[in-house]
Amino acid sequence: MPASDTPLALIGYPAPAARALRDLGLIAVSVPTDDTRAVLDACRTLRFTGALVHDSQQVHLLDAVTPDTAARRVGRVDAVSFAGTLSGTFALTDALSDTLEASGYATRGASTLLIGLDAHDLALALPLARLGFTDIGVAAESLPEAERAARDLPAGLRAYPLSRRDPSCRTYAERADLIVLTAGPLPGGLVQPYHTLIDLTGRADASSSGASSVDLSRLPLRRLARQLAHATGQRFHPDELEPVLPALSS
C-alpha cells in the first residue's frame, strides 16, 4: 500500500496507535478530545481525510457528525470521513456480518434469535438480517424496546419482538438455529446443543450446553479494516492490520 500524505485523526487513542498506523503508510495524529466539534472543524480545515474514534469517545461523536444508519441505531460513532459532510459510521455492525459470512455458516433459510437489553445494543446485530435469514426473533429487556429494534429490520422478513423475560422467548429459541447475544446475561437453559451462538459480550458460557460458537477472534481486524476504509478511503486486508491492532486496542 503506498504511503498517504493526508493525515488521519485519532480521537482518544494513545501515541503508540499513531506510530503503529504509520507502519501502514498512514500519517496518523492524536488530537485533543476536550472540544470535539472544534477539533473536527480544525481537522477538516487542515485537510485530514477522516478520523478513528476510541471506544471512550464514541458516544460523544454522535452529535458532532452526520451518523449513518448503523451509527444512529447503535448510538455510537467509531470512524468519521471528512469527504463532503462529516459522515460517521459504526463499523462493528458490518464487520460482524463479514465475520459470520467468512465462518461459512449457512444463513440462507435459517432462523435466528437476537438477545440484548435495548434497541441500541440489538442494533449491533441487525445487519445480519441481510444474510438470508427468514425468521428473526428480537428479544430485549422489555417488549417496547424489542419492538423498537424490530422496526429497523427489512420489510418482508418475519420478525418477532419478544421480552427476554417472557416464556415466549424460550419457545422461539427452541426453533431458532443461531442465537446472537448483544448485551446482558444469556438466559439460563435457553441455548441447546443444536444451536450456534454468537456472543458479543464475551461473557456467555455455552460450552456446558454443547452448542457450537462462531469464532469472533478476527472480528476486531475486520472492524478496523472497515473503519479505515470509511476514514481514509483505503482498503486493507484484515491480515495486514494484525501487527497494528494491539496498539489500537488499549
PDB file of N, CA and C in Angstrom, residues 97-197:
ATOM      1  N   SER A  97     -21.219  -8.948  10.261  1.00  0.00           N
ATOM      2  CA  SER A  97     -21.734  -9.669   9.092  1.00  0.00           C
ATOM      3  C   SER A  97     -20.597 -10.312   8.304  1.00  0.00           C
ATOM      4  N   ASP A  98     -19.492  -9.565   8.122  1.00  0.00           N
ATOM      5  CA  ASP A  98     -18.324 -10.122   7.433  1.00  0.00           C
ATOM      6  C   ASP A  98     -17.839 -11.385   8.136  1.00  0.00           C
ATOM      7  N   THR A  99     -17.817 -11.342   9.450  1.00  0.00           N
ATOM      8  CA  THR A  99     -17.310 -12.470  10.238  1.00  0.00           C
ATOM      9  C   THR A  99     -18.207 -13.690  10.098  1.00  0.00           C
ATOM     10  N   LEU A 100     -19.518 -13.482  10.159  1.00  0.00           N
ATOM     11  CA  LEU A 100     -20.430 -14.619  10.033  1.00  0.00           C
ATOM     12  C   LEU A 100     -20.354 -15.214   8.631  1.00  0.00           C
ATOM     13  N   GLU A 101     -20.260 -14.369   7.613  1.00  0.00           N
ATOM     14  CA  GLU A 101     -20.134 -14.873   6.237  1.00  0.00           C
ATOM     15  C   GLU A 101     -18.852 -15.676   6.087  1.00  0.00           C
ATOM     16  N   ALA A 102     -17.751 -15.165   6.625  1.00  0.00           N
ATOM     17  CA  ALA A 102     -16.458 -15.846   6.491  1.00  0.00           C
ATOM     18  C   ALA A 102     -16.433 -17.172   7.240  1.00  0.00           C
ATOM     19  N   SER A 103     -17.299 -17.329   8.246  1.00  0.00           N
ATOM     20  CA  SER A 103     -17.323 -18.565   9.026  1.00  0.00           C
ATOM     21  C   SER A 103     -17.900 -19.738   8.241  1.00  0.00           C
ATOM     22  N   GLY A 104     -18.612 -19.431   7.144  1.00  0.00           N
ATOM     23  CA  GLY A 104     -19.245 -20.488   6.364  1.00  0.00           C
ATOM     24  C   GLY A 104     -20.585 -20.925   6.908  1.00  0.00           C
ATOM     25  N   TYR A 105     -21.086 -20.245   7.924  1.00  0.00           N
ATOM     26  CA  TYR A 105     -22.384 -20.608   8.498  1.00  0.00           C
ATOM     27  C   TYR A 105     -23.479 -20.431   7.452  1.00  0.00           C
ATOM     28  N   ALA A 106     -24.371 -21.405   7.351  1.00  0.00           N
ATOM     29  CA  ALA A 106     -25.437 -21.377   6.338  1.00  0.00           C
ATOM     30  C   ALA A 106     -26.602 -20.527   6.838  1.00  0.00           C
ATOM     31  N   THR A 107     -26.602 -19.259   6.470  1.00  0.00           N
ATOM     32  CA  THR A 107     -27.623 -18.325   6.950  1.00  0.00           C
ATOM     33  C   THR A 107     -28.910 -18.385   6.130  1.00  0.00           C
ATOM     34  N   ARG A 108     -28.797 -18.713   4.843  1.00  0.00           N
ATOM     35  CA  ARG A 108     -29.982 -18.635   3.978  1.00  0.00           C
ATOM     36  C   ARG A 108     -31.025 -19.668   4.394  1.00  0.00           C
ATOM     37  N   GLY A 109     -32.221 -19.161   4.703  1.00  0.00           N
ATOM     38  CA  GLY A 109     -33.308 -20.027   5.112  1.00  0.00           C
ATOM     39  C   GLY A 109     -33.298 -20.386   6.585  1.00  0.00           C
ATOM     40  N   ALA A 110     -32.292 -19.919   7.330  1.00  0.00           N
ATOM     41  CA  ALA A 110     -32.207 -20.232   8.761  1.00  0.00           C
ATOM     42  C   ALA A 110     -33.001 -19.207   9.574  1.00  0.00           C
ATOM     43  N   SER A 111     -33.158 -19.486  10.849  1.00  0.00           N
ATOM     44  CA  SER A 111     -33.813 -18.544  11.758  1.00  0.00           C
ATOM     45  C   SER A 111     -32.837 -18.187  12.871  1.00  0.00           C
ATOM     46  N   THR A 112     -32.975 -16.964  13.392  1.00  0.00           N
ATOM     47  CA  THR A 112     -32.053 -16.511  14.429  1.00  0.00           C
ATOM     48  C   THR A 112     -32.809 -15.770  15.522  1.00  0.00           C
ATOM     49  N   LEU A 113     -32.213 -15.757  16.694  1.00  0.00           N
ATOM     50  CA  LEU A 113     -32.751 -15.015  17.828  1.00  0.00           C
ATOM     51  C   LEU A 113     -31.679 -14.058  18.324  1.00  0.00           C
ATOM     52  N   LEU A 114     -31.988 -12.765  18.293  1.00  0.00           N
ATOM     53  CA  LEU A 114     -31.096 -11.737  18.821  1.00  0.00           C
ATOM     54  C   LEU A 114     -31.538 -11.420  20.249  1.00  0.00           C
ATOM     55  N   ILE A 115     -30.611 -11.479  21.181  1.00  0.00           N
ATOM     56  CA  ILE A 115     -30.937 -11.228  22.588  1.00  0.00           C
ATOM     57  C   ILE A 115     -30.069 -10.089  23.112  1.00  0.00           C
ATOM     58  N   GLY A 116     -30.722  -9.033  23.606  1.00  0.00           N
ATOM     59  CA  GLY A 116     -29.992  -7.911  24.176  1.00  0.00           C
ATOM     60  C   GLY A 116     -30.770  -7.288  25.305  1.00  0.00           C
ATOM     61  N   LEU A 117     -30.444  -6.025  25.577  1.00  0.00           N
ATOM     62  CA  LEU A 117     -31.152  -5.306  26.627  1.00  0.00           C
ATOM     63  C   LEU A 117     -32.058  -4.218  26.068  1.00  0.00           C
ATOM     64  N   ASP A 118     -31.578  -3.515  25.015  1.00  0.00           N
ATOM     65  CA  ASP A 118     -32.383  -2.443  24.445  1.00  0.00           C
ATOM     66  C   ASP A 118     -32.133  -2.344  22.949  1.00  0.00           C
ATOM     67  N   ALA A 119     -32.805  -1.395  22.305  1.00  0.00           N
ATOM     68  CA  ALA A 119     -32.724  -1.276  20.848  1.00  0.00           C
ATOM     69  C   ALA A 119     -31.321  -0.906  20.382  1.00  0.00           C
ATOM     70  N   HIS A 120     -30.564  -0.158  21.207  1.00  0.00           N
ATOM     71  CA  HIS A 120     -29.222   0.260  20.794  1.00  0.00           C
ATOM     72  C   HIS A 120     -28.279  -0.927  20.663  1.00  0.00           C
ATOM     73  N   ASP A 121     -28.223  -1.795  21.674  1.00  0.00           N
ATOM     74  CA  ASP A 121     -27.282  -2.912  21.567  1.00  0.00           C
ATOM     75  C   ASP A 121     -27.786  -3.967  20.585  1.00  0.00           C
ATOM     76  N   LEU A 122     -29.095  -4.142  20.459  1.00  0.00           N
ATOM     77  CA  LEU A 122     -29.623  -5.077  19.461  1.00  0.00           C
ATOM     78  C   LEU A 122     -29.277  -4.625  18.044  1.00  0.00           C
ATOM     79  N   ALA A 123     -29.122  -3.307  17.851  1.00  0.00           N
ATOM     80  CA  ALA A 123     -28.778  -2.788  16.530  1.00  0.00           C
ATOM     81  C   ALA A 123     -27.418  -3.281  16.049  1.00  0.00           C
ATOM     82  N   LEU A 124     -26.564  -3.729  16.973  1.00  0.00           N
ATOM     83  CA  LEU A 124     -25.271  -4.289  16.570  1.00  0.00           C
ATOM     84  C   LEU A 124     -25.443  -5.466  15.625  1.00  0.00           C
ATOM     85  N   ALA A 125     -26.517  -6.217  15.796  1.00  0.00           N
ATOM     86  CA  ALA A 125     -26.706  -7.450  15.034  1.00  0.00           C
ATOM     87  C   ALA A 125     -27.734  -7.324  13.920  1.00  0.00           C
ATOM     88  N   LEU A 126     -28.417  -6.188  13.801  1.00  0.00           N
ATOM     89  CA  LEU A 126     -29.475  -6.062  12.795  1.00  0.00           C
ATOM     90  C   LEU A 126     -28.984  -6.273  11.359  1.00  0.00           C
ATOM     91  N   PRO A 127     -27.756  -5.848  10.989  1.00  0.00           N
ATOM     92  CA  PRO A 127     -27.309  -6.097   9.617  1.00  0.00           C
ATOM     93  C   PRO A 127     -27.231  -7.577   9.236  1.00  0.00           C
ATOM     94  N   LEU A 128     -27.201  -8.470  10.217  1.00  0.00           N
ATOM     95  CA  LEU A 128     -27.207  -9.899   9.897  1.00  0.00           C
ATOM     96  C   LEU A 128     -28.468 -10.288   9.132  1.00  0.00           C
ATOM     97  N   ALA A 129     -29.508  -9.473   9.251  1.00  0.00           N
ATOM     98  CA  ALA A 129     -30.766  -9.766   8.563  1.00  0.00           C
ATOM     99  C   ALA A 129     -30.602  -9.782   7.052  1.00  0.00           C
ATOM    100  N   ARG A 130     -29.552  -9.141   6.552  1.00  0.00           N
ATOM    101  CA  ARG A 130     -29.326  -9.098   5.102  1.00  0.00           C
ATOM    102  C   ARG A 130     -28.734 -10.393   4.562  1.00  0.00           C
ATOM    103  N   LEU A 131     -28.387 -11.332   5.435  1.00  0.00           N
ATOM    104  CA  LEU A 131     -27.660 -12.530   5.010  1.00  0.00           C
ATOM    105  C   LEU A 131     -28.569 -13.699   4.641  1.00  0.00           C
ATOM    106  N   GLY A 132     -29.874 -13.477   4.579  1.00  0.00           N
ATOM    107  CA  GLY A 132     -30.756 -14.524   4.085  1.00  0.00           C
ATOM    108  C   GLY A 132     -31.579 -15.252   5.117  1.00  0.00           C
ATOM    109  N   PHE A 133     -31.575 -14.793   6.357  1.00  0.00           N
ATOM    110  CA  PHE A 133     -32.443 -15.394   7.368  1.00  0.00           C
ATOM    111  C   PHE A 133     -33.909 -15.174   6.988  1.00  0.00           C
ATOM    112  N   THR A 134     -34.747 -16.130   7.303  1.00  0.00           N
ATOM    113  CA  THR A 134     -36.169 -15.989   7.003  1.00  0.00           C
ATOM    114  C   THR A 134     -36.967 -15.522   8.214  1.00  0.00           C
ATOM    115  N   ASP A 135     -36.511 -15.879   9.423  1.00  0.00           N
ATOM    116  CA  ASP A 135     -37.199 -15.502  10.656  1.00  0.00           C
ATOM    117  C   ASP A 135     -36.177 -14.938  11.635  1.00  0.00           C
ATOM    118  N   ILE A 136     -36.537 -13.829  12.282  1.00  0.00           N
ATOM    119  CA  ILE A 136     -35.655 -13.245  13.286  1.00  0.00           C
ATOM    120  C   ILE A 136     -36.466 -12.882  14.519  1.00  0.00           C
ATOM    121  N   GLY A 137     -36.094 -13.463  15.644  1.00  0.00           N
ATOM    122  CA  GLY A 137     -36.653 -13.060  16.916  1.00  0.00           C
ATOM    123  C   GLY A 137     -35.768 -11.986  17.521  1.00  0.00           C
ATOM    124  N   VAL A 138     -36.378 -10.963  18.089  1.00  0.00           N
ATOM    125  CA  VAL A 138     -35.644  -9.843  18.674  1.00  0.00           C
ATOM    126  C   VAL A 138     -36.088  -9.708  20.127  1.00  0.00           C
ATOM    127  N   ALA A 139     -35.220 -10.077  21.054  1.00  0.00           N
ATOM    128  CA  ALA A 139     -35.580 -10.102  22.470  1.00  0.00           C
ATOM    129  C   ALA A 139     -34.817  -9.036  23.240  1.00  0.00           C
ATOM    130  N   ALA A 140     -35.551  -8.166  23.920  1.00  0.00           N
ATOM    131  CA  ALA A 140     -34.958  -7.117  24.747  1.00  0.00           C
ATOM    132  C   ALA A 140     -35.464  -7.253  26.174  1.00  0.00           C
ATOM    133  N   GLU A 141     -34.971  -6.385  27.058  1.00  0.00           N
ATOM    134  CA  GLU A 141     -35.406  -6.416  28.447  1.00  0.00           C
ATOM    135  C   GLU A 141     -36.905  -6.143  28.562  1.00  0.00           C
ATOM    136  N   SER A 142     -37.416  -5.298  27.660  1.00  0.00           N
ATOM    137  CA  SER A 142     -38.851  -5.009  27.638  1.00  0.00           C
ATOM    138  C   SER A 142     -39.376  -5.191  26.222  1.00  0.00           C
ATOM    139  N   LEU A 143     -40.644  -5.489  26.108  1.00  0.00           N
ATOM    140  CA  LEU A 143     -41.258  -5.669  24.787  1.00  0.00           C
ATOM    141  C   LEU A 143     -41.211  -4.393  23.951  1.00  0.00           C
ATOM    142  N   PRO A 144     -41.462  -3.196  24.513  1.00  0.00           N
ATOM    143  CA  PRO A 144     -41.352  -1.982  23.696  1.00  0.00           C
ATOM    144  C   PRO A 144     -39.969  -1.780  23.080  1.00  0.00           C
ATOM    145  N   GLU A 145     -38.908  -2.111  23.840  1.00  0.00           N
ATOM    146  CA  GLU A 145     -37.558  -1.988  23.276  1.00  0.00           C
ATOM    147  C   GLU A 145     -37.354  -2.985  22.141  1.00  0.00           C
ATOM    148  N   ALA A 146     -37.872  -4.192  22.291  1.00  0.00           N
ATOM    149  CA  ALA A 146     -37.766  -5.190  21.229  1.00  0.00           C
ATOM    150  C   ALA A 146     -38.533  -4.733  19.995  1.00  0.00           C
ATOM    151  N   GLU A 147     -39.702  -4.159  20.183  1.00  0.00           N
ATOM    152  CA  GLU A 147     -40.498  -3.673  19.053  1.00  0.00           C
ATOM    153  C   GLU A 147     -39.790  -2.520  18.352  1.00  0.00           C
ATOM    154  N   ARG A 148     -39.139  -1.682  19.139  1.00  0.00           N
ATOM    155  CA  ARG A 148     -38.383  -0.566  18.553  1.00  0.00           C
ATOM    156  C   ARG A 148     -37.251  -1.076  17.666  1.00  0.00           C
ATOM    157  N   ALA A 149     -36.531  -2.079  18.130  1.00  0.00           N
ATOM    158  CA  ALA A 149     -35.446  -2.651  17.331  1.00  0.00           C
ATOM    159  C   ALA A 149     -35.985  -3.359  16.094  1.00  0.00           C
ATOM    160  N   ALA A 150     -37.070  -4.093  16.248  1.00  0.00           N
ATOM    161  CA  ALA A 150     -37.617  -4.873  15.133  1.00  0.00           C
ATOM    162  C   ALA A 150     -38.109  -3.987  14.004  1.00  0.00           C
ATOM    163  N   ARG A 151     -38.470  -2.742  14.304  1.00  0.00           N
ATOM    164  CA  ARG A 151     -38.936  -1.828  13.256  1.00  0.00           C
ATOM    165  C   ARG A 151     -37.857  -1.539  12.225  1.00  0.00           C
ATOM    166  N   ASP A 152     -36.585  -1.735  12.586  1.00  0.00           N
ATOM    167  CA  ASP A 152     -35.485  -1.453  11.671  1.00  0.00           C
ATOM    168  C   ASP A 152     -35.080  -2.658  10.825  1.00  0.00           C
ATOM    169  N   LEU A 153     -35.774  -3.767  10.970  1.00  0.00           N
ATOM    170  CA  LEU A 153     -35.489  -4.938  10.142  1.00  0.00           C
ATOM    171  C   LEU A 153     -36.095  -4.758   8.756  1.00  0.00           C
ATOM    172  N   PRO A 154     -35.529  -5.393   7.726  1.00  0.00           N
ATOM    173  CA  PRO A 154     -36.033  -5.231   6.364  1.00  0.00           C
ATOM    174  C   PRO A 154     -37.484  -5.678   6.226  1.00  0.00           C
ATOM    175  N   ALA A 155     -38.219  -4.983   5.373  1.00  0.00           N
ATOM    176  CA  ALA A 155     -39.608  -5.357   5.101  1.00  0.00           C
ATOM    177  C   ALA A 155     -39.639  -6.743   4.453  1.00  0.00           C
ATOM    178  N   GLY A 156     -40.652  -7.501   4.787  1.00  0.00           N
ATOM    179  CA  GLY A 156     -40.800  -8.841   4.224  1.00  0.00           C
ATOM    180  C   GLY A 156     -40.162  -9.934   5.048  1.00  0.00           C
ATOM    181  N   LEU A 157     -39.337  -9.556   6.013  1.00  0.00           N
ATOM    182  CA  LEU A 157     -38.715 -10.538   6.907  1.00  0.00           C
ATOM    183  C   LEU A 157     -39.661 -10.810   8.072  1.00  0.00           C
ATOM    184  N   ARG A 158     -39.831 -12.054   8.420  1.00  0.00           N
ATOM    185  CA  ARG A 158     -40.697 -12.382   9.557  1.00  0.00           C
ATOM    186  C   ARG A 158     -39.952 -12.058  10.856  1.00  0.00           C
ATOM    187  N   ALA A 159     -40.433 -11.030  11.550  1.00  0.00           N
ATOM    188  CA  ALA A 159     -39.775 -10.566  12.769  1.00  0.00           C
ATOM    189  C   ALA A 159     -40.688 -10.767  13.962  1.00  0.00           C
ATOM    190  N   TYR A 160     -40.090 -11.182  15.084  1.00  0.00           N
ATOM    191  CA  TYR A 160     -40.858 -11.488  16.285  1.00  0.00           C
ATOM    192  C   TYR A 160     -40.248 -10.756  17.475  1.00  0.00           C
ATOM    193  N   PRO A 161     -40.784  -9.590  17.845  1.00  0.00           N
ATOM    194  CA  PRO A 161     -40.293  -8.902  19.045  1.00  0.00           C
ATOM    195  C   PRO A 161     -40.743  -9.627  20.302  1.00  0.00           C
ATOM    196  N   LEU A 162     -39.804  -9.762  21.259  1.00  0.00           N
ATOM    197  CA  LEU A 162     -40.061 -10.549  22.462  1.00  0.00           C
ATOM    198  C   LEU A 162     -39.427  -9.884  23.675  1.00  0.00           C
ATOM    199  N   SER A 163     -40.002 -10.134  24.819  1.00  0.00           N
ATOM    200  CA  SER A 163     -39.328  -9.792  26.064  1.00  0.00           C
ATOM    201  C   SER A 163     -38.462 -10.979  26.467  1.00  0.00           C
ATOM    202  N   ARG A 164     -37.209 -10.718  26.817  1.00  0.00           N
ATOM    203  CA  ARG A 164     -36.315 -11.815  27.179  1.00  0.00           C
ATOM    204  C   ARG A 164     -36.754 -12.505  28.463  1.00  0.00           C
ATOM    205  N   ARG A 165     -37.649 -11.870  29.221  1.00  0.00           N
ATOM    206  CA  ARG A 165     -38.142 -12.451  30.468  1.00  0.00           C
ATOM    207  C   ARG A 165     -39.401 -13.294  30.263  1.00  0.00           C
ATOM    208  N   ASP A 166     -39.965 -13.237  29.066  1.00  0.00           N
ATOM    209  CA  ASP A 166     -41.228 -13.925  28.801  1.00  0.00           C
ATOM    210  C   ASP A 166     -40.978 -15.360  28.348  1.00  0.00           C
ATOM    211  N   PRO A 167     -41.810 -16.311  28.738  1.00  0.00           N
ATOM    212  CA  PRO A 167     -41.635 -17.698  28.272  1.00  0.00           C
ATOM    213  C   PRO A 167     -41.651 -17.832  26.757  1.00  0.00           C
ATOM    214  N   SER A 168     -42.269 -16.887  26.057  1.00  0.00           N
ATOM    215  CA  SER A 168     -42.301 -16.957  24.592  1.00  0.00           C
ATOM    216  C   SER A 168     -40.911 -16.837  23.993  1.00  0.00           C
ATOM    217  N   CYS A 169     -39.984 -16.213  24.717  1.00  0.00           N
ATOM    218  CA  CYS A 169     -38.604 -16.105  24.232  1.00  0.00           C
ATOM    219  C   CYS A 169     -37.968 -17.493  24.167  1.00  0.00           C
ATOM    220  N   ARG A 170     -38.163 -18.276  25.191  1.00  0.00           N
ATOM    221  CA  ARG A 170     -37.631 -19.638  25.204  1.00  0.00           C
ATOM    222  C   ARG A 170     -38.312 -20.493  24.129  1.00  0.00           C
ATOM    223  N   THR A 171     -39.612 -20.281  23.942  1.00  0.00           N
ATOM    224  CA  THR A 171     -40.336 -21.028  22.910  1.00  0.00           C
ATOM    225  C   THR A 171     -39.786 -20.728  21.529  1.00  0.00           C
ATOM    226  N   TYR A 172     -39.513 -19.436  21.264  1.00  0.00           N
ATOM    227  CA  TYR A 172     -38.939 -19.089  19.963  1.00  0.00           C
ATOM    228  C   TYR A 172     -37.533 -19.681  19.824  1.00  0.00           C
ATOM    229  N   ALA A 173     -36.749 -19.626  20.897  1.00  0.00           N
ATOM    230  CA  ALA A 173     -35.378 -20.146  20.840  1.00  0.00           C
ATOM    231  C   ALA A 173     -35.343 -21.615  20.458  1.00  0.00           C
ATOM    232  N   GLU A 174     -36.375 -22.358  20.841  1.00  0.00           N
ATOM    233  CA  GLU A 174     -36.403 -23.794  20.542  1.00  0.00           C
ATOM    234  C   GLU A 174     -36.406 -24.067  19.045  1.00  0.00           C
ATOM    235  N   ARG A 175     -36.878 -23.113  18.240  1.00  0.00           N
ATOM    236  CA  ARG A 175     -36.890 -23.334  16.796  1.00  0.00           C
ATOM    237  C   ARG A 175     -35.885 -22.455  16.051  1.00  0.00           C
ATOM    238  N   ALA A 176     -35.049 -21.747  16.795  1.00  0.00           N
ATOM    239  CA  ALA A 176     -34.017 -20.928  16.169  1.00  0.00           C
ATOM    240  C   ALA A 176     -32.771 -21.757  15.897  1.00  0.00           C
ATOM    241  N   ASP A 177     -32.037 -21.361  14.865  1.00  0.00           N
ATOM    242  CA  ASP A 177     -30.769 -22.021  14.540  1.00  0.00           C
ATOM    243  C   ASP A 177     -29.582 -21.294  15.160  1.00  0.00           C
ATOM    244  N   LEU A 178     -29.598 -19.968  15.050  1.00  0.00           N
ATOM    245  CA  LEU A 178     -28.491 -19.131  15.525  1.00  0.00           C
ATOM    246  C   LEU A 178     -28.998 -18.214  16.627  1.00  0.00           C
ATOM    247  N   ILE A 179     -28.231 -18.116  17.713  1.00  0.00           N
ATOM    248  CA  ILE A 179     -28.551 -17.184  18.791  1.00  0.00           C
ATOM    249  C   ILE A 179     -27.419 -16.162  18.881  1.00  0.00           C
ATOM    250  N   VAL A 180     -27.792 -14.871  18.894  1.00  0.00           N
ATOM    251  CA  VAL A 180     -26.809 -13.783  18.956  1.00  0.00           C
ATOM    252  C   VAL A 180     -27.051 -12.989  20.231  1.00  0.00           C
ATOM    253  N   LEU A 181     -26.071 -12.988  21.125  1.00  0.00           N
ATOM    254  CA  LEU A 181     -26.167 -12.244  22.376  1.00  0.00           C
ATOM    255  C   LEU A 181     -25.422 -10.924  22.211  1.00  0.00           C
ATOM    256  N   THR A 182     -26.161  -9.796  22.292  1.00  0.00           N
ATOM    257  CA  THR A 182     -25.540  -8.487  22.097  1.00  0.00           C
ATOM    258  C   THR A 182     -25.266  -7.759  23.406  1.00  0.00           C
ATOM    259  N   ALA A 183     -25.980  -8.096  24.471  1.00  0.00           N
ATOM    260  CA  ALA A 183     -25.770  -7.455  25.780  1.00  0.00           C
ATOM    261  C   ALA A 183     -26.515  -8.246  26.841  1.00  0.00           C
ATOM    262  N   GLY A 184     -26.070  -8.068  28.086  1.00  0.00           N
ATOM    263  CA  GLY A 184     -26.740  -8.729  29.194  1.00  0.00           C
ATOM    264  C   GLY A 184     -26.358 -10.192  29.305  1.00  0.00           C
ATOM    265  N   PRO A 185     -26.868 -10.855  30.338  1.00  0.00           N
ATOM    266  CA  PRO A 185     -26.569 -12.279  30.514  1.00  0.00           C
ATOM    267  C   PRO A 185     -27.388 -13.143  29.564  1.00  0.00           C
ATOM    268  N   LEU A 186     -26.879 -14.307  29.273  1.00  0.00           N
ATOM    269  CA  LEU A 186     -27.605 -15.281  28.470  1.00  0.00           C
ATOM    270  C   LEU A 186     -28.614 -15.992  29.369  1.00  0.00           C
ATOM    271  N   PRO A 187     -29.899 -15.932  29.051  1.00  0.00           N
ATOM    272  CA  PRO A 187     -30.893 -16.601  29.902  1.00  0.00           C
ATOM    273  C   PRO A 187     -30.560 -18.078  30.103  1.00  0.00           C
ATOM    274  N   GLY A 188     -30.611 -18.534  31.328  1.00  0.00           N
ATOM    275  CA  GLY A 188     -30.251 -19.909  31.646  1.00  0.00           C
ATOM    276  C   GLY A 188     -31.128 -20.926  30.946  1.00  0.00           C
ATOM    277  N   GLY A 189     -30.491 -21.968  30.423  1.00  0.00           N
ATOM    278  CA  GLY A 189     -31.214 -23.050  29.780  1.00  0.00           C
ATOM    279  C   GLY A 189     -31.752 -22.744  28.404  1.00  0.00           C
ATOM    280  N   LEU A 190     -31.464 -21.549  27.876  1.00  0.00           N
ATOM    281  CA  LEU A 190     -32.017 -21.162  26.573  1.00  0.00           C
ATOM    282  C   LEU A 190     -31.269 -21.832  25.427  1.00  0.00           C
ATOM    283  N   VAL A 191     -29.936 -21.939  25.556  1.00  0.00           N
ATOM    284  CA  VAL A 191     -29.109 -22.479  24.473  1.00  0.00           C
ATOM    285  C   VAL A 191     -29.079 -24.003  24.567  1.00  0.00           C
ATOM    286  N   GLN A 192     -29.315 -24.635  23.418  1.00  0.00           N
ATOM    287  CA  GLN A 192     -29.350 -26.093  23.334  1.00  0.00           C
ATOM    288  C   GLN A 192     -28.227 -26.599  22.421  1.00  0.00           C
ATOM    289  N   PRO A 193     -27.940 -27.904  22.443  1.00  0.00           N
ATOM    290  CA  PRO A 193     -26.825 -28.430  21.651  1.00  0.00           C
ATOM    291  C   PRO A 193     -26.944 -28.164  20.155  1.00  0.00           C
ATOM    292  N   TYR A 194     -28.154 -28.008  19.632  1.00  0.00           N
ATOM    293  CA  TYR A 194     -28.317 -27.794  18.197  1.00  0.00           C
ATOM    294  C   TYR A 194     -28.139 -26.328  17.798  1.00  0.00           C
ATOM    295  N   HIS A 195     -27.942 -25.437  18.760  1.00  0.00           N
ATOM    296  CA  HIS A 195     -27.769 -24.024  18.454  1.00  0.00           C
ATOM    297  C   HIS A 195     -26.322 -23.693  18.089  1.00  0.00           C
ATOM    298  N   THR A 196     -26.173 -22.587  17.361  1.00  0.00           N
ATOM    299  CA  THR A 196     -24.879 -21.937  17.192  1.00  0.00           C
ATOM    300  C   THR A 196     -24.989 -20.572  17.857  1.00  0.00           C
ATOM    301  N   LEU A 197     -23.955 -20.175  18.592  1.00  0.00           N
ATOM    302  CA  LEU A 197     -24.001 -18.946  19.383  1.00  0.00           C
ATOM    303  C   LEU A 197     -22.970 -17.938  18.883  1.00  0.00           C
TER     304      LEU A 197
END
